[in-house]
N, CA, C and O atoms as a DFTB+ gen file, in Angstrom:
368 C
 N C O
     1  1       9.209       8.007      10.620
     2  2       9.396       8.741       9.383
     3  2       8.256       9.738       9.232
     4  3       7.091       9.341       9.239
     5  1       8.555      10.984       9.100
     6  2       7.437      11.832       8.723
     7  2       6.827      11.972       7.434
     8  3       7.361      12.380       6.403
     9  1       5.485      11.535       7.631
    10  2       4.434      11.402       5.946
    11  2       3.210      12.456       5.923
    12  3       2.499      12.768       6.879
    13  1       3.162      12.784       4.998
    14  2       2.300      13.677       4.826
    15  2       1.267      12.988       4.378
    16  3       1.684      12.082       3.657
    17  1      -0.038      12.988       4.476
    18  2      -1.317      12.508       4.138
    19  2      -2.525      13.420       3.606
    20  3      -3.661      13.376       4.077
    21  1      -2.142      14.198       2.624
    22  2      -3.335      14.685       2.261
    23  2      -4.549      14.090       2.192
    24  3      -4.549      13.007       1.606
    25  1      -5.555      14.468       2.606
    26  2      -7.094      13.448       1.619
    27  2      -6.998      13.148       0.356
    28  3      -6.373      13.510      -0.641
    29  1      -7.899      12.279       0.713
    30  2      -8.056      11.308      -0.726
    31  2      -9.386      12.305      -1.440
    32  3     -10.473      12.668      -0.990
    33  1      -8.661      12.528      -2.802
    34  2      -9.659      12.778      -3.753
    35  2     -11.009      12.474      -3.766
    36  3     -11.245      11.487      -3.069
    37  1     -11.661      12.796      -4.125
    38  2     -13.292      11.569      -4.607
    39  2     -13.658      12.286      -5.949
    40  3     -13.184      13.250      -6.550
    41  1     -14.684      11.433      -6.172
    42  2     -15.189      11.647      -7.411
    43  2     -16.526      13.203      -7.783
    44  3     -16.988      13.699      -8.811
    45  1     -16.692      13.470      -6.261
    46  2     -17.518      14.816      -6.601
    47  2     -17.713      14.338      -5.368
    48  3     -17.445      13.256      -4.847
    49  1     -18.762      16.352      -4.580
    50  2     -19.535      16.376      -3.657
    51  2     -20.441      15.275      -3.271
    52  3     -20.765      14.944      -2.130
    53  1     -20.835      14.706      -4.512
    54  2     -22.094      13.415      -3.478
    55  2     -21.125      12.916      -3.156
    56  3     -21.484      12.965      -1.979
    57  1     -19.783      12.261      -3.067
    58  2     -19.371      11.423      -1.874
    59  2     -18.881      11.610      -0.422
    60  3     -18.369      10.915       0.456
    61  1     -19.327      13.016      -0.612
    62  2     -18.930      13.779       0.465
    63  2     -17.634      13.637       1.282
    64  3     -16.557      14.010       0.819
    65  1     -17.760      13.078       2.532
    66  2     -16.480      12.596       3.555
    67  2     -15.536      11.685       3.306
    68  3     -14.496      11.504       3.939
    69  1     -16.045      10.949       2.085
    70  2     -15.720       9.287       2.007
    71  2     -13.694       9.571       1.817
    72  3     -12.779       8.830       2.175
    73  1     -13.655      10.809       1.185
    74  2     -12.171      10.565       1.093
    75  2     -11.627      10.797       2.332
    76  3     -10.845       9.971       2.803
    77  1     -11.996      12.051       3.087
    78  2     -11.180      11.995       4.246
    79  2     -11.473      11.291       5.362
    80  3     -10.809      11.501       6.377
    81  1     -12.543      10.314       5.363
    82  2     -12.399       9.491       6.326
    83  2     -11.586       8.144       6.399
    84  3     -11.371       7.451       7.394
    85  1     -11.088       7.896       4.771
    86  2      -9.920       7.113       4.436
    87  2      -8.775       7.463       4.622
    88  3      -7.698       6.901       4.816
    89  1      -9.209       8.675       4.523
    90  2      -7.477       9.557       4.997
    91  2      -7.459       9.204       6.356
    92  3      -6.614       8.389       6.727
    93  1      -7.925       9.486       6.827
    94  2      -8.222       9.031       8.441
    95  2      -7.600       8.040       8.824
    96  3      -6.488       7.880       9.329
    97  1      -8.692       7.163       8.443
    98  2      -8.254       5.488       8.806
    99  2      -6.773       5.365       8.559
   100  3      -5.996       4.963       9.426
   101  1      -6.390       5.746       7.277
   102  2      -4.639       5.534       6.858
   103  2      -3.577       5.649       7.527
   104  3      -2.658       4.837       7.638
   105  1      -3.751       7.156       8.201
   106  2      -3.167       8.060       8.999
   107  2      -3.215       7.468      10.498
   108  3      -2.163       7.561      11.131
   109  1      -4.177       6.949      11.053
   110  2      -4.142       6.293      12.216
   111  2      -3.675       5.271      12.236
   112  3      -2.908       5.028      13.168
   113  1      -3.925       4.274      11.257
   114  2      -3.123       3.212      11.431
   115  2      -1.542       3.510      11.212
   116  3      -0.771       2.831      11.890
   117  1      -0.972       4.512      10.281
   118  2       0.338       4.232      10.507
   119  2       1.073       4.922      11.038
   120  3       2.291       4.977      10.868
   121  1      -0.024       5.954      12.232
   122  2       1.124       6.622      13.348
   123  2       0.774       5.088      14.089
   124  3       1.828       4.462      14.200
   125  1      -0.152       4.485      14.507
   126  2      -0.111       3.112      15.398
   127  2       1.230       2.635      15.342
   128  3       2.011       2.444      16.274
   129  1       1.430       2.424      13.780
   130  2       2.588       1.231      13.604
   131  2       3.748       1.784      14.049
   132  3       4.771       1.112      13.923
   133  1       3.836       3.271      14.729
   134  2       4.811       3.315      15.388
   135  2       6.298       3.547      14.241
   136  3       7.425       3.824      14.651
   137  1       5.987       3.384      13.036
   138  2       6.983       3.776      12.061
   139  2       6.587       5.164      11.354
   140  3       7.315       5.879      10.665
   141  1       5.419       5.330      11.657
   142  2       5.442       6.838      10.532
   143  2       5.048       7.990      12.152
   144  3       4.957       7.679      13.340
   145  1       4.936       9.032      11.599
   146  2       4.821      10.470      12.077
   147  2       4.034      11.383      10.570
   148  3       4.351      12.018       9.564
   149  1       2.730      10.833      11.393
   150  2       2.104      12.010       9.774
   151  2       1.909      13.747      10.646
   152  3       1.476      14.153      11.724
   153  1       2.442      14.258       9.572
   154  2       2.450      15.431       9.996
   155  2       0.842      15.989       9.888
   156  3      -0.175      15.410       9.505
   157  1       1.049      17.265      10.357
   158  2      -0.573      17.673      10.483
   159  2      -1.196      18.537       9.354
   160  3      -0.655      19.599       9.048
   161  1      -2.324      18.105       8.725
   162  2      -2.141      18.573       7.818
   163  2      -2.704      20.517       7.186
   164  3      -2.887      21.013       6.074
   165  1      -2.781      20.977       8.434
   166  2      -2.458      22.314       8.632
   167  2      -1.097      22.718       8.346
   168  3      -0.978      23.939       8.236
   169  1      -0.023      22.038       8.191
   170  2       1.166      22.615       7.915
   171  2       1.653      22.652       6.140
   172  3       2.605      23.235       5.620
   173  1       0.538      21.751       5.492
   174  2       0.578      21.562       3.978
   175  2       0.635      23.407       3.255
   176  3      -0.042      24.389       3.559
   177  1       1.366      23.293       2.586
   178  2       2.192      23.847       1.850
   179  2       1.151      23.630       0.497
   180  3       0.199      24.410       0.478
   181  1       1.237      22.670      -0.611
   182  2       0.553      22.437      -1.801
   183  2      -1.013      22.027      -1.488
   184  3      -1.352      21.629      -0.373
   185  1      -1.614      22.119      -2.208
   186  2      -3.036      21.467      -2.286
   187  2      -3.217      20.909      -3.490
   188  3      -3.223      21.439      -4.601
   189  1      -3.436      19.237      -3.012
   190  2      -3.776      18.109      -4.266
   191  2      -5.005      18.105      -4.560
   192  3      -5.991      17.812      -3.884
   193  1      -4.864      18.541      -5.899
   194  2      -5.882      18.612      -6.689
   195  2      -5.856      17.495      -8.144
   196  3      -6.756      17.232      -8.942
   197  1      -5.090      17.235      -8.102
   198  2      -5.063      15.825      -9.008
   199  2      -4.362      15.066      -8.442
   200  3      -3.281      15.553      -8.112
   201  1      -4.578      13.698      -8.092
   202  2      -3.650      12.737      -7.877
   203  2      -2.961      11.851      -8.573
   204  3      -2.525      10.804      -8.095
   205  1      -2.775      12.343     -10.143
   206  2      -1.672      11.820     -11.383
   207  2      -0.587      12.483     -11.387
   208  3       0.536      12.020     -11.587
   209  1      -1.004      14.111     -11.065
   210  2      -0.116      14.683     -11.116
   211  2       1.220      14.975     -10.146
   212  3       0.877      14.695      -8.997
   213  1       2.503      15.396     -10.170
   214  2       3.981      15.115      -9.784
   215  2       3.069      16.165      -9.165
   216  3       2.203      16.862      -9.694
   217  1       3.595      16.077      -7.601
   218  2       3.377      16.741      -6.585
   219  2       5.054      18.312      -6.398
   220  3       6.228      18.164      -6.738
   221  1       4.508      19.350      -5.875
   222  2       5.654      19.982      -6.056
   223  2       6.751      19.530      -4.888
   224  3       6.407      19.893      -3.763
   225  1       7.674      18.999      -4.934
   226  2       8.435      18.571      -3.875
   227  2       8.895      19.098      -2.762
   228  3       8.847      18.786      -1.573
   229  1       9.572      20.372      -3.671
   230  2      10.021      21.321      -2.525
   231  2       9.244      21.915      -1.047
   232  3       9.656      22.341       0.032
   233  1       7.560      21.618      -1.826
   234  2       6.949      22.240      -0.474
   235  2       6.431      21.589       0.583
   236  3       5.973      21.989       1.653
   237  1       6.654      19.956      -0.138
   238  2       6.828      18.780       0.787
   239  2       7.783      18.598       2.133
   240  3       7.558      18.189       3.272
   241  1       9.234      19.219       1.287
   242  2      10.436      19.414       1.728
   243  2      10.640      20.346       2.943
   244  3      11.371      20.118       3.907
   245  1       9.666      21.722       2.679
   246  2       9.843      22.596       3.646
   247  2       9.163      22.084       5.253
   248  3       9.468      22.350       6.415
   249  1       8.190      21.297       4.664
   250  2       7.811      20.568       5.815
   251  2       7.984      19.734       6.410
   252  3       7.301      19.239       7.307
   253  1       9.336      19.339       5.814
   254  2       9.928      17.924       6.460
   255  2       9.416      16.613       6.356
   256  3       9.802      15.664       7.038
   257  1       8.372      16.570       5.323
   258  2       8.271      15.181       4.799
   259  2       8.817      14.261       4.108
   260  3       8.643      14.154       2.894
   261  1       9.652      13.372       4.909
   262  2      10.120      12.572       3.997
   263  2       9.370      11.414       3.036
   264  3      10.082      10.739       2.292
   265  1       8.089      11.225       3.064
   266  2       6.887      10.219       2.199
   267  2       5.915      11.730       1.981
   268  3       5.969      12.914       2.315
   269  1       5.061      10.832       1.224
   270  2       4.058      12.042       0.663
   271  2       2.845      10.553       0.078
   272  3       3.103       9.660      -0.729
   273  1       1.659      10.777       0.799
   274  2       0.834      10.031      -0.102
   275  2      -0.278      10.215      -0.516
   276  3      -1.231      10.208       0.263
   277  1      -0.432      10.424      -1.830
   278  2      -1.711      10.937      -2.656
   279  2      -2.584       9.918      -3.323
   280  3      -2.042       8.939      -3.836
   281  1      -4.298      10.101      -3.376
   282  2      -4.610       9.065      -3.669
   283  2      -6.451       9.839      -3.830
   284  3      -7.000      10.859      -3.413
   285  1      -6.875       8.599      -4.700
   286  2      -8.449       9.182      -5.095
   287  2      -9.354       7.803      -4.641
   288  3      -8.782       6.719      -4.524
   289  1     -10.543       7.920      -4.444
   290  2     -11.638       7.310      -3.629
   291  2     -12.563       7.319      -5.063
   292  3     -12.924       8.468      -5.317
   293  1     -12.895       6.614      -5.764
   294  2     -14.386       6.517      -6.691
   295  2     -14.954       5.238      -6.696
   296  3     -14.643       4.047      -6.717
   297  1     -16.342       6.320      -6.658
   298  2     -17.299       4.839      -6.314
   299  2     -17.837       4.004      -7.977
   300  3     -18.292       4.502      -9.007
   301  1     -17.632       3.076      -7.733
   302  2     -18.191       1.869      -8.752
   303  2     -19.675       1.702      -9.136
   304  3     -20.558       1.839      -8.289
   305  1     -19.944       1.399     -10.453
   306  2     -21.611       1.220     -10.730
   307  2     -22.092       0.435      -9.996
   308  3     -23.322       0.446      -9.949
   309  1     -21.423      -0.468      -9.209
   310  2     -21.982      -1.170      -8.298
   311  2     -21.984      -0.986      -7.179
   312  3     -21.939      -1.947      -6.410
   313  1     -22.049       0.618      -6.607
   314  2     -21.638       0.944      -5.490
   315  2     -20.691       0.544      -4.069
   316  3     -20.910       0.834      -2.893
   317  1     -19.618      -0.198      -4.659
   318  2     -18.287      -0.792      -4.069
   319  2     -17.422       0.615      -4.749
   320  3     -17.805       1.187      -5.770
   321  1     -16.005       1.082      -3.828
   322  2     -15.263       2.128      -3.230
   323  2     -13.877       1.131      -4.252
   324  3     -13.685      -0.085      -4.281
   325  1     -13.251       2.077      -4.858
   326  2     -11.990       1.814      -6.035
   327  2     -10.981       3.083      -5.295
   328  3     -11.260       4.254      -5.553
   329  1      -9.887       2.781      -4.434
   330  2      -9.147       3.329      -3.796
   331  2      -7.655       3.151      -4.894
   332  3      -7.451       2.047      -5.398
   333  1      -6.846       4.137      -5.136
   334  2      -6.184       4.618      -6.026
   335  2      -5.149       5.226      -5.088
   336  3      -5.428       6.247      -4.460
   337  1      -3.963       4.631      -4.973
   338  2      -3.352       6.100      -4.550
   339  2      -1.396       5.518      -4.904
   340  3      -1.184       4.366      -5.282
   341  1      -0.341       6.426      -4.714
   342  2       1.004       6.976      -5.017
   343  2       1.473       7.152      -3.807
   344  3       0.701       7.674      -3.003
   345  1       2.310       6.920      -3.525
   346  2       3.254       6.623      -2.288
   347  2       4.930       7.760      -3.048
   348  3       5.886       7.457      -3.762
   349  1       4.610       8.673      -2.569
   350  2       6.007       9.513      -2.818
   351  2       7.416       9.543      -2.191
   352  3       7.664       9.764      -1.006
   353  1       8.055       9.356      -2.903
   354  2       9.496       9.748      -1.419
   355  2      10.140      11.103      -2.107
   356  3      10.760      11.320      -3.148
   357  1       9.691      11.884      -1.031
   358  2       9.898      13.405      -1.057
   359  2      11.489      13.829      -1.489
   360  3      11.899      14.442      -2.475
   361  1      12.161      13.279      -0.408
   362  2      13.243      13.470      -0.976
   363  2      14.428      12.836      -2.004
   364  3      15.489      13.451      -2.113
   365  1      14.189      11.488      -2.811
   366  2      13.966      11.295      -4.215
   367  2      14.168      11.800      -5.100
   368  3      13.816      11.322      -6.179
């Protein structure tokens, strides 16, 4: 199934990488599983800038994603990682 994986949000510049190296990890494990096909994300169409907000579909669509998953990374006063994220079905 082809999924799109934007990065994960964070909470500002000091966390620097932390979202897209979750994006990472995500993305590798579920081309592994041999059920997804994340597309690349040079072919993105929208740019997530909130992850509450309804993603525009159609430009999901042009890219042939059938999943879409958006999601934010913030770190805790106790410096432990609060992962957040929405699992879309594009065409839905």
């Amino acid at each position: 199934m082809p999924i799109a994986l934007p990065d994960f949000l964070t909470g500002g510049p000091a966390e620097g990488d932390i979202g897209r190296n979750v994006t990472a990890v995500i993305t590798n494990n579920l081309q592994r599983s041999g059920l997804f096909a994340p597309i690349n994300p040079a072919a993105f169409i929208e740019k997530i800038s909130n992850s509450d907000s309804v993603p525009r579909f159609p430009d999901w669509r042009t890219i042939n994603a059938q999943a879409l998953v958006t999601g934010r990374i913030t770190r805790q006063g106790d410096g432990r990682l609060k992962a957040e994220f929405r699992l879309w079905d594009v065409f839905a």
